[in-house]
Short mmCIF file of C-alpha atoms and ligand atoms in Angstrom, two decimals:
data_model
loop_
_atom_site.label_atom_id
_atom_site.label_comp_id
_atom_site.label_asym_id
_atom_site.label_seq_id
_atom_site.Cartn_x
_atom_site.Cartn_y
_atom_site.Cartn_z
CA MET A 651 19.10 92.99 105.76
CA ASN A 652 20.69 89.54 105.65
CA THR A 653 24.32 90.03 106.60
CA LYS A 654 25.23 86.37 106.98
CA PRO A 655 28.44 85.36 105.20
CA HIS A 656 27.94 83.72 101.83
CA ILE A 657 29.32 80.38 103.03
CA LEU A 658 26.49 80.35 105.61
CA GLY A 659 23.86 81.07 102.98
CA GLY A 660 23.88 84.87 102.94
CA PRO A 661 24.44 87.05 99.87
CA LYS A 662 27.95 87.79 98.61
CA THR A 663 29.40 91.17 99.63
CA ARG A 664 30.16 91.76 95.98
CA SER A 665 29.14 89.93 92.82
CA LYS A 666 30.14 92.58 90.28
CA PRO A 667 33.33 91.33 88.57
CA LEU A 668 36.69 92.76 89.57
CA SER A 669 38.67 94.88 87.14
CA GLY A 670 41.36 93.27 85.01
CA ARG A 671 44.67 94.90 84.24
CA HIS A 672 45.30 97.30 81.36
CA ALA A 673 49.02 97.84 81.73
CA PHE A 674 49.56 99.58 78.39
CA GLY A 675 47.94 102.45 76.55
CA THR A 676 48.41 104.64 73.50
CA GLU A 677 51.68 105.95 74.95
CA GLU A 678 53.35 102.53 74.79
CA GLN A 679 51.81 101.89 71.37
CA ALA A 680 53.27 105.12 70.01
CA ALA A 681 56.65 104.36 71.57
CA VAL A 682 56.73 100.91 70.00
CA SER A 683 55.82 102.33 66.58
CA GLN A 684 58.65 104.82 66.82
CA VAL A 685 61.18 102.08 67.49
CA LEU A 686 59.82 99.98 64.64
CA ASP A 687 60.09 102.99 62.33
CA SER A 688 63.72 103.43 63.37
CA GLY A 689 64.40 99.98 61.91
CA CYS A 690 66.59 98.94 64.85
CA LEU A 691 65.19 96.75 67.63
CA SER A 692 68.46 96.36 69.49
CA GLY A 693 71.41 98.71 69.27
CA PHE A 694 73.91 96.69 71.29
CA ILE A 695 77.24 95.71 69.80
CA GLY A 696 79.42 93.24 71.72
CA ALA A 697 82.65 95.12 70.96
CA LYS A 698 84.39 98.31 71.99
CA GLY A 699 82.56 101.52 71.03
CA SER A 700 79.62 103.69 71.96
CA LEU A 701 77.07 100.94 71.24
CA PHE A 702 78.65 98.54 73.72
CA ASN A 703 76.21 99.99 76.23
CA GLY A 704 73.14 99.85 73.99
CA GLY A 705 71.23 101.92 71.46
CA PRO A 706 69.45 105.25 71.93
CA TYR A 707 66.30 103.94 73.65
CA ILE A 708 68.30 101.89 76.14
CA GLN A 709 70.53 104.84 76.98
CA LYS A 710 67.54 107.18 77.30
CA PHE A 711 65.63 104.79 79.56
CA GLU A 712 68.68 104.26 81.75
CA ALA A 713 69.17 108.03 82.13
CA GLU A 714 65.50 108.43 83.08
CA CYS A 715 65.83 105.67 85.68
CA SER A 716 68.89 107.41 87.14
CA GLU A 717 66.91 110.61 87.42
CA TYR A 718 63.87 108.92 88.98
CA PHE A 719 65.56 106.56 91.43
CA GLY A 720 68.47 108.86 92.23
CA TYR A 721 71.32 106.49 91.34
CA LYS A 722 74.41 107.36 89.36
CA HIS A 723 74.21 104.11 87.38
CA CYS A 724 71.10 102.34 86.10
CA ILE A 725 71.82 99.34 83.91
CA THR A 726 68.99 97.59 82.10
CA VAL A 727 68.97 93.81 81.77
CA ASN A 728 66.63 91.31 80.13
CA SER A 729 65.25 90.08 83.47
CA TRP A 730 65.83 90.77 87.12
CA THR A 731 67.02 87.18 87.47
CA THR A 732 69.92 87.96 85.12
CA GLY A 733 70.27 91.30 86.92
CA LEU A 734 70.82 89.43 90.18
CA MET A 735 73.34 87.17 88.46
CA ALA A 736 75.24 90.19 87.14
CA CYS A 737 75.22 91.73 90.64
CA ALA A 738 76.61 88.49 92.11
CA GLY A 739 79.41 88.57 89.53
CA ALA A 740 80.03 92.29 90.01
CA ILE A 741 80.49 92.08 93.77
CA GLY A 742 83.00 89.29 93.27
CA ILE A 743 81.23 86.15 94.50
CA SER A 744 83.71 83.28 94.12
CA PRO A 745 83.37 79.50 94.43
CA GLY A 746 82.74 78.48 98.02
CA ASP A 747 81.68 81.94 99.24
CA GLU A 748 78.68 81.87 101.54
CA VAL A 749 75.90 84.34 100.81
CA ILE A 750 73.22 84.97 103.41
CA CYS A 751 69.71 85.16 101.92
CA PRO A 752 66.14 85.05 103.15
CA PRO A 753 64.29 81.77 102.42
CA TYR A 754 60.98 83.56 101.82
CA THR A 755 61.32 85.10 98.39
CA MET A 756 61.24 84.34 94.71
CA SER A 757 63.82 81.60 94.13
CA ALA A 758 66.20 83.74 92.05
CA SER A 759 67.13 85.89 95.06
CA ALA A 760 69.12 82.90 96.27
CA THR A 761 70.00 80.94 93.11
CA ALA A 762 71.70 83.93 91.43
CA VAL A 763 74.82 83.39 93.53
CA LEU A 764 75.06 79.69 92.59
CA PHE A 765 76.17 80.70 89.08
CA TYR A 766 79.40 82.11 90.51
CA GLY A 767 79.85 79.20 92.90
CA GLY A 768 78.33 81.01 95.88
CA ILE A 769 76.49 78.96 98.51
CA PRO A 770 73.15 80.34 99.73
CA VAL A 771 72.87 80.26 103.52
CA PHE A 772 69.38 81.04 104.79
CA ALA A 773 68.75 83.46 107.63
CA ASP A 774 65.32 83.77 109.22
CA ILE A 775 62.90 86.60 108.60
CA ASP A 776 60.90 88.89 110.85
CA PRO A 777 57.52 87.30 111.73
CA ILE A 778 55.56 90.47 110.92
CA HIS A 779 57.16 92.34 108.02
CA CYS A 780 58.58 89.17 106.42
CA CYS A 781 62.00 90.66 105.56
CA ILE A 782 65.35 89.23 106.61
CA ASP A 783 66.11 89.60 110.33
CA PRO A 784 69.48 91.27 111.06
CA ALA A 785 69.96 89.22 114.26
CA SER A 786 69.57 86.02 112.28
CA ILE A 787 72.03 87.29 109.66
CA GLU A 788 74.62 87.81 112.41
CA SER A 789 74.11 84.29 113.68
CA LYS A 790 74.86 82.79 110.23
CA ILE A 791 78.12 84.58 109.58
CA THR A 792 81.27 82.46 109.20
CA GLU A 793 84.71 83.28 107.85
CA ARG A 794 83.43 82.21 104.43
CA THR A 795 80.56 84.69 104.36
CA LYS A 796 80.97 87.15 101.52
CA ALA A 797 77.63 88.88 100.98
CA ILE A 798 74.03 89.41 102.07
CA VAL A 799 70.97 89.46 99.84
CA ALA A 800 68.31 91.79 101.30
CA VAL A 801 64.89 91.35 99.71
CA HIS A 802 62.37 94.18 100.15
CA LEU A 803 59.56 91.67 100.19
CA PHE A 804 56.07 92.82 99.15
CA GLY A 805 57.51 96.36 98.86
CA TYR A 806 58.39 96.72 102.55
CA PRO A 807 61.88 98.18 103.14
CA CYS A 808 64.35 95.92 104.96
CA ASP A 809 66.18 97.27 108.00
CA LEU A 810 69.06 98.60 105.91
CA ASP A 811 70.78 100.46 108.76
CA ALA A 812 71.21 97.25 110.71
CA ILE A 813 72.21 95.32 107.60
CA GLN A 814 74.77 97.95 106.65
CA ALA A 815 76.24 97.87 110.16
CA ILE A 816 76.68 94.09 109.92
CA ALA A 817 78.14 94.38 106.43
CA THR A 818 80.66 96.99 107.55
CA LYS A 819 81.65 95.04 110.65
CA HIS A 820 82.28 91.81 108.71
CA ASN A 821 83.39 93.33 105.41
CA LEU A 822 80.46 91.96 103.40
CA LYS A 823 78.80 93.19 100.24
CA VAL A 824 75.02 93.67 100.03
CA ILE A 825 72.72 92.99 97.09
CA GLU A 826 69.27 94.56 97.46
CA ASP A 827 66.59 92.57 95.68
CA ALA A 828 64.02 95.31 95.16
CA ALA A 829 62.10 93.42 92.46
CA GLN A 830 58.87 94.04 94.32
CA ALA A 831 59.78 97.50 95.56
CA PRO A 832 60.22 100.20 92.89
CA GLY A 833 59.17 103.39 94.70
CA THR A 834 59.85 102.00 98.18
CA LYS A 835 61.84 104.50 100.19
CA TYR A 836 64.07 104.07 103.20
CA GLN A 837 64.99 107.24 105.09
CA GLY A 838 63.63 109.24 102.21
CA LYS A 839 65.68 107.51 99.49
CA HIS A 840 64.74 104.95 96.87
CA VAL A 841 65.85 101.46 97.91
CA GLY A 842 67.84 99.33 95.45
CA GLY A 843 71.44 100.44 95.75
CA LEU A 844 71.55 102.14 99.14
CA ILE A 845 74.44 99.97 100.35
CA ASP A 846 76.19 98.51 97.31
CA ILE A 847 74.07 97.36 94.41
CA GLY A 848 70.64 95.94 93.62
CA GLY A 849 67.65 96.60 91.46
CA PHE A 850 64.16 96.06 90.16
CA SER A 851 62.24 93.60 88.01
CA LEU A 852 60.26 94.65 84.95
CA ASN A 853 58.42 91.36 84.49
CA PHE A 854 54.71 91.38 83.72
CA HIS A 855 53.66 90.92 87.34
CA LYS A 856 55.59 93.84 88.75
CA HIS A 857 54.52 97.50 89.27
CA ILE A 858 55.78 98.58 85.85
CA ASN A 859 56.80 96.19 83.13
CA THR A 860 58.38 95.61 79.76
CA GLY A 861 57.17 92.00 79.49
CA GLU A 862 60.49 90.78 80.83
CA GLY A 863 63.31 92.97 82.07
CA GLY A 864 65.19 94.43 84.99
CA ILE A 865 67.15 97.46 86.14
CA ILE A 866 70.38 97.28 88.15
CA VAL A 867 71.05 100.38 90.27
CA THR A 868 74.25 101.43 92.05
CA ASN A 869 76.39 104.45 92.86
CA ASN A 870 79.56 102.35 92.65
CA ASP A 871 81.45 103.01 89.38
CA GLU A 872 83.44 99.79 89.30
CA MET A 873 80.47 97.54 90.14
CA ALA A 874 78.44 99.29 87.44
CA GLU A 875 81.18 98.78 84.88
CA ARG A 876 81.48 95.11 85.82
CA CYS A 877 77.71 94.67 85.35
CA ARG A 878 77.88 96.30 81.91
CA LEU A 879 80.63 93.86 80.92
CA ILE A 880 78.76 90.84 82.22
CA ARG A 881 75.63 92.04 80.39
CA ASN A 882 77.31 92.18 77.02
CA HIS A 883 80.15 89.73 76.26
CA GLY A 884 82.70 91.47 78.49
CA GLU A 885 85.55 89.24 77.27
CA ASN A 886 85.62 91.27 74.04
CA VAL A 887 86.62 94.52 75.73
CA LEU A 888 88.84 93.36 78.59
CA ASP A 889 92.03 94.48 76.83
CA ASP A 890 91.17 98.12 77.54
CA TYR A 891 89.54 97.61 80.90
CA PRO A 892 90.82 100.16 83.44
CA TYR A 893 90.24 98.22 86.66
CA GLU A 894 92.48 95.64 88.27
CA ASP A 895 90.03 92.89 89.15
CA LEU A 896 89.27 90.92 85.99
CA SER A 897 87.57 87.98 87.66
CA ASN A 898 83.92 87.12 86.95
CA LEU A 899 83.89 89.13 83.73
CA ILE A 900 83.12 86.28 81.37
CA GLY A 901 80.23 87.91 79.59
CA SER A 902 76.76 86.85 78.63
CA ASN A 903 73.87 88.37 76.74
CA TYR A 904 71.56 90.00 79.28
CA ARG A 905 70.56 92.82 76.93
CA LEU A 906 67.15 94.44 76.93
CA THR A 907 65.81 95.43 73.48
CA GLU A 908 65.13 98.94 72.18
CA LEU A 909 61.43 98.05 72.02
CA GLN A 910 61.38 97.16 75.69
CA ALA A 911 63.37 100.25 76.65
CA ALA A 912 60.90 102.49 74.80
CA ILE A 913 58.03 100.81 76.66
CA GLY A 914 59.98 101.14 79.90
CA SER A 915 60.28 104.92 79.44
CA GLU A 916 56.50 105.21 79.18
CA GLN A 917 55.93 102.84 82.09
CA LEU A 918 58.29 104.79 84.32
CA LYS A 919 56.20 107.93 83.76
CA LYS A 920 53.23 106.03 85.20
CA LEU A 921 54.98 104.74 88.30
CA ASP A 922 54.07 107.67 90.58
CA LEU A 923 50.38 107.30 89.81
CA ILE A 924 50.58 103.52 90.27
CA LEU A 925 52.21 103.99 93.67
CA GLU A 926 49.67 106.61 94.72
CA LYS A 927 46.80 104.29 93.84
CA ARG A 928 48.36 101.35 95.65
CA ARG A 929 48.95 103.46 98.75
CA THR A 930 45.34 104.68 98.75
CA ARG A 931 44.04 101.12 98.43
CA ALA A 932 46.34 100.00 101.24
CA GLN A 933 45.10 102.80 103.48
CA ILE A 934 41.49 101.63 103.11
CA LEU A 935 42.60 98.16 104.13
CA MET A 936 44.71 99.38 107.06
CA ASP A 937 41.80 101.47 108.40
CA CYS A 938 39.68 98.32 108.32
CA LEU A 939 42.29 96.07 109.96
CA ASP A 940 43.01 98.60 112.71
CA GLU A 941 39.54 97.76 114.10
CA LEU A 942 40.06 93.98 114.06
CA PRO A 943 42.31 92.43 116.71
CA GLY A 944 43.98 89.29 115.45
CA LEU A 945 44.45 90.67 111.93
CA SER A 946 47.57 92.82 111.88
CA TYR A 947 49.98 94.16 109.31
CA PRO A 948 53.56 95.50 109.35
CA LYS A 949 53.96 99.12 110.42
CA LEU A 950 56.44 101.24 108.50
CA PRO A 951 59.50 102.79 110.14
CA ASP A 952 59.88 106.61 110.06
CA GLN A 953 60.71 108.21 106.74
CA ALA A 954 59.87 105.07 104.85
CA GLU A 955 57.43 104.57 102.00
CA HIS A 956 55.90 101.27 100.98
CA SER A 957 55.16 100.33 97.38
CA TYR A 958 52.55 97.64 98.21
CA TYR A 959 53.37 94.97 95.67
CA THR A 960 51.26 92.69 97.87
CA PHE A 961 49.64 93.39 101.21
CA PRO A 962 50.47 90.93 104.02
CA ILE A 963 47.95 90.31 106.78
CA ILE A 964 49.21 88.47 109.86
CA TYR A 965 46.55 86.07 111.12
CA ASP A 966 46.71 85.41 114.84
CA SER A 967 45.16 82.02 115.52
CA ALA A 968 45.07 82.70 119.26
CA VAL A 969 42.58 85.53 118.63
CA ASN A 970 40.60 84.24 115.67
CA LYS A 971 38.17 81.37 116.11
CA ILE A 972 38.54 79.65 112.76
CA PRO A 973 41.55 78.27 110.92
CA ARG A 974 43.32 80.57 108.47
CA THR A 975 42.28 78.43 105.52
CA ARG A 976 38.63 78.61 106.53
CA PHE A 977 38.87 82.37 106.93
CA ILE A 978 40.30 82.68 103.45
CA LYS A 979 37.66 80.42 101.93
CA ALA A 980 34.93 82.46 103.59
CA LEU A 981 36.52 85.65 102.31
CA GLN A 982 36.83 84.32 98.78
CA ALA A 983 33.17 83.34 98.85
CA GLU A 984 32.23 86.96 99.56
CA MET A 985 33.88 88.21 96.39
CA PRO A 986 33.59 87.37 92.68
CA GLU A 987 35.38 84.24 91.48
CA PRO A 988 38.82 85.32 90.19
CA GLU A 989 39.46 84.80 86.50
CA ASP A 990 43.27 84.92 86.66
CA TRP A 991 46.12 86.40 88.72
CA GLU A 992 44.94 89.92 87.88
CA THR A 993 41.71 89.39 89.79
CA THR A 994 42.84 87.10 92.62
CA ILE A 995 41.71 88.16 96.05
CA VAL A 996 43.70 86.38 98.74
CA GLY A 997 46.30 83.71 99.20
CA GLN A 998 47.85 82.03 102.19
CA GLY A 999 51.47 81.40 103.03
CA TYR A 1000 53.03 83.06 99.94
CA ILE A 1001 55.90 80.71 99.03
CA LYS A 1002 57.26 77.47 100.44
CA PRO A 1003 60.50 78.19 102.36
CA LEU A 1004 63.18 77.80 99.69
CA TYR A 1005 65.23 75.29 101.70
CA TRP A 1006 62.25 72.91 101.78
CA GLY A 1007 62.66 72.42 98.06
CA ARG A 1008 64.58 69.60 96.49
CA GLN A 1009 67.18 71.97 95.02
CA TYR A 1010 68.52 72.61 98.50
CA ARG A 1011 67.55 69.48 100.43
CA GLU A 1012 69.52 67.40 97.93
CA LYS A 1013 72.04 70.16 97.16
CA LEU A 1014 71.56 69.89 93.41
CA GLY A 1015 73.96 72.02 91.41
CA LEU A 1016 76.11 71.92 88.28
CA GLY A 1017 77.27 68.60 86.92
CA LYS A 1018 77.36 65.26 88.65
CA MET A 1019 79.48 66.72 91.43
CA ASN A 1020 76.74 69.28 92.15
CA PHE A 1021 79.01 72.26 92.10
CA PRO A 1022 79.15 74.48 94.14
CA PHE A 1023 77.44 72.49 96.90
CA ASN A 1024 80.34 70.01 96.79
CA LEU A 1025 82.49 72.82 98.22
CA ALA A 1026 80.29 73.10 101.30
CA PRO A 1027 79.91 69.61 102.77
CA SER A 1028 79.06 70.97 106.22
CA ILE A 1029 76.09 73.05 105.04
CA GLU A 1030 72.74 71.31 105.22
CA TYR A 1031 69.23 72.47 104.49
CA LYS A 1032 66.40 71.06 106.57
CA LYS A 1033 62.98 71.74 108.02
CA GLY A 1034 63.16 73.87 111.13
CA ASP A 1035 66.07 76.01 109.88
CA CYS A 1036 64.06 79.25 109.87
CA PRO A 1037 61.11 78.95 112.28
CA ASN A 1038 59.56 82.40 111.66
CA CYS A 1039 59.47 81.72 107.96
CA GLU A 1040 57.83 78.35 108.49
CA THR A 1041 55.20 79.83 110.82
CA LEU A 1042 54.30 82.49 108.27
CA PHE A 1043 54.01 79.86 105.58
CA LEU A 1044 52.03 77.33 107.60
CA LYS A 1045 49.97 79.46 109.93
CA THR A 1046 50.02 83.21 109.94
CA LEU A 1047 50.42 84.85 106.56
CA ILE A 1048 47.51 85.91 104.40
CA THR A 1049 48.43 87.92 101.31
CA THR A 1050 46.13 90.04 99.26
CA ASP A 1051 46.74 91.62 95.87
CA MET A 1052 43.66 93.84 96.25
CA VAL A 1053 46.06 96.78 96.66
CA ARG A 1054 46.69 96.57 92.90
CA ASP A 1055 46.46 99.90 91.12
CA TRP A 1056 44.00 98.67 88.52
CA ALA A 1057 41.36 97.81 91.11
CA GLU A 1058 38.77 100.52 91.61
CA ARG A 1059 38.46 102.00 95.09
CA ASP A 1060 35.03 100.40 95.54
CA GLU A 1061 36.59 96.97 94.96
CA MET A 1062 38.88 97.52 97.93
CA LYS A 1063 36.01 98.90 99.99
CA ASP A 1064 33.94 95.79 99.24
CA PHE A 1065 36.91 93.63 100.15
CA ALA A 1066 37.26 95.48 103.47
CA ARG A 1067 33.55 94.94 104.13
CA ALA A 1068 33.95 91.26 103.31
CA ILE A 1069 36.76 90.99 105.87
CA GLN A 1070 34.59 92.67 108.52
CA LYS A 1071 31.69 90.34 107.76
CA VAL A 1072 33.70 87.12 107.94
CA TYR A 1073 35.51 88.38 111.02
CA ALA A 1074 32.24 89.12 112.83
CA HIS A 1075 30.75 85.67 112.06
CA GLN A 1076 33.64 83.42 113.01
CA SER A 1077 31.71 81.63 115.75
CA GLU A 1078 28.85 80.69 113.43
CA ILE A 1079 31.29 79.60 110.75
CA GLN A 1080 33.08 77.49 113.33
CA GLN A 1081 29.80 75.89 114.46
CA GLN A 1082 28.73 75.03 110.96
CA PHE A 1083 32.03 73.58 109.81
CA GLY A 1084 32.98 71.13 112.57
CA SER A 1085 36.41 70.38 113.83
CA GLU A 1086 37.60 67.88 111.24
CA LEU A 1087 39.17 70.58 109.15
CA GLU A 1088 40.19 72.70 112.04
CA GLU A 1089 43.61 71.38 112.76
CA ALA A 1090 44.32 70.61 109.17
CA GLY A 1091 43.25 74.11 108.21
CA PHE A 1092 46.20 75.65 109.97
CA GLN A 1093 48.58 73.36 108.18
CA LEU A 1094 47.46 72.51 104.74
CA PRO A 1095 47.20 74.15 101.37
CA HIS A 1096 43.81 74.70 99.73
CA GLU A 1097 44.11 71.66 97.48
CA THR A 1098 44.45 69.39 100.48
CA ILE A 1099 41.54 71.00 102.28
CA ASP A 1100 39.43 70.62 99.15
CA ALA A 1101 40.41 66.97 98.89
CA LEU A 1102 39.47 66.40 102.54
CA GLU A 1103 36.13 68.07 102.04
CA ASN A 1104 35.41 66.08 98.90
CA ALA A 1105 36.27 62.86 100.72
CA LYS A 1106 33.86 63.81 103.48
CA ASN A 1107 31.09 64.60 101.00
CA THR A 1108 31.41 61.30 99.19
CA LYS A 1109 31.39 59.24 102.39
C1 PLP B 2111 60.11 88.88 90.35
C2 PLP B 2111 61.20 88.66 91.29
C3 PLP B 2111 62.49 88.27 90.90
C4 PLP B 2111 62.84 87.87 89.49
O1 PLP B 2111 62.56 88.85 88.54
P1 PLP B 2111 62.40 88.44 86.99
O2 PLP B 2111 62.39 89.78 86.30
O3 PLP B 2111 61.11 87.73 86.86
O4 PLP B 2111 63.53 87.61 86.58
C5 PLP B 2111 63.48 88.19 91.85
N1 PLP B 2111 63.23 88.45 93.13
C6 PLP B 2111 62.01 88.79 93.57
C7 PLP B 2111 61.80 89.09 95.02
C8 PLP B 2111 60.94 88.89 92.67
O5 PLP B 2111 59.72 89.21 93.12
#
């Protein structure tokens, strides 16, 4: 049998197409019909009364989330970005407050605080599990630090014990961004609001979805109440508000619709099965990687459960013989061509460190004075700030979405075989594809590599 990798002329490991996603079924269709029949697509009223907190489907979905995630308060919002903004308001972020965030995350984890005048300060992440590093958090604390944003990236739980200890010591609040981690457990409990407040995203890419949407979770009564006010024109009900702190309660409209809530209820019922499938897929991959030095993955702490939004593979260039980019290209060649994000196989580097972007480099904010950055003249954002993050981005991180629940088991098995095949033939691949790309391969995104190759071919 010819077992040469496809890029060296052998057959692909798999040519049968990969499965696409079917996120919704008859359950969601029936739920949507029911809401339409009710004649009311959103029950919220922005004034005092029982509908201030939403109509029947919203209230039902929130109660089900409380039951499932084990939090006293679950507050739906129309995206997790607005959820993060509400959390920033609820914990009392004020102009000039510094908020320590990881730079390796979806941008909203950091920008949410800007809306209340908070200044994101980036702490480095752990080089293996990619979550914020408590030691780096400590090193960024000043007398202006007010809060920490802990992102459970890819579904891996952050070191919440250490983060809580820092928060207690310095009197800081913690927002958990668990957008990618519904079902992730830390010491046996669902992450999200284990310290103060946080929550999940319901956008189309996440484990369960309502198109757009989010869920704030907390056990803190006052923070929950503040979020409900921010969600729904809080200024209209402040006259009867029982708490003392009335700052940050200028309201907005972050309301989820009844239609989305009804879909959310059905999606939530499917979450356990989705998690079970993702964990089974991940196990196949971990069994494969355990045999291959130079390809590692983060190990879970005791009493933790991963939700496998994405699976990170750490590529050790001291052990492997080819550049990461070449490895990925060889791997992609073994599998069917992806048609869209639902059938992608691997990626490298995840996301550019946030502080590399123009938003931070040039400190672009509100108005010509660039509020709130104008309040923090001494804070600068520059390359080199978070070395572990930069190494993951440039050199060591491979991500794969093959852990997705809609992939059949045999798709993951084929992917594992493809990894083994490419891994075993690195020397031949290296021989065939000279050194010109080698150095660049560690550094550059696919587009650049492709451009280099094209230039070589047209010479
Ligand atoms: C998806 C995501 C968000 C934003 O959620 P939306 O619902 O799309 O607004 C925030 N943080 C992280 C880590 C995410 O993955």
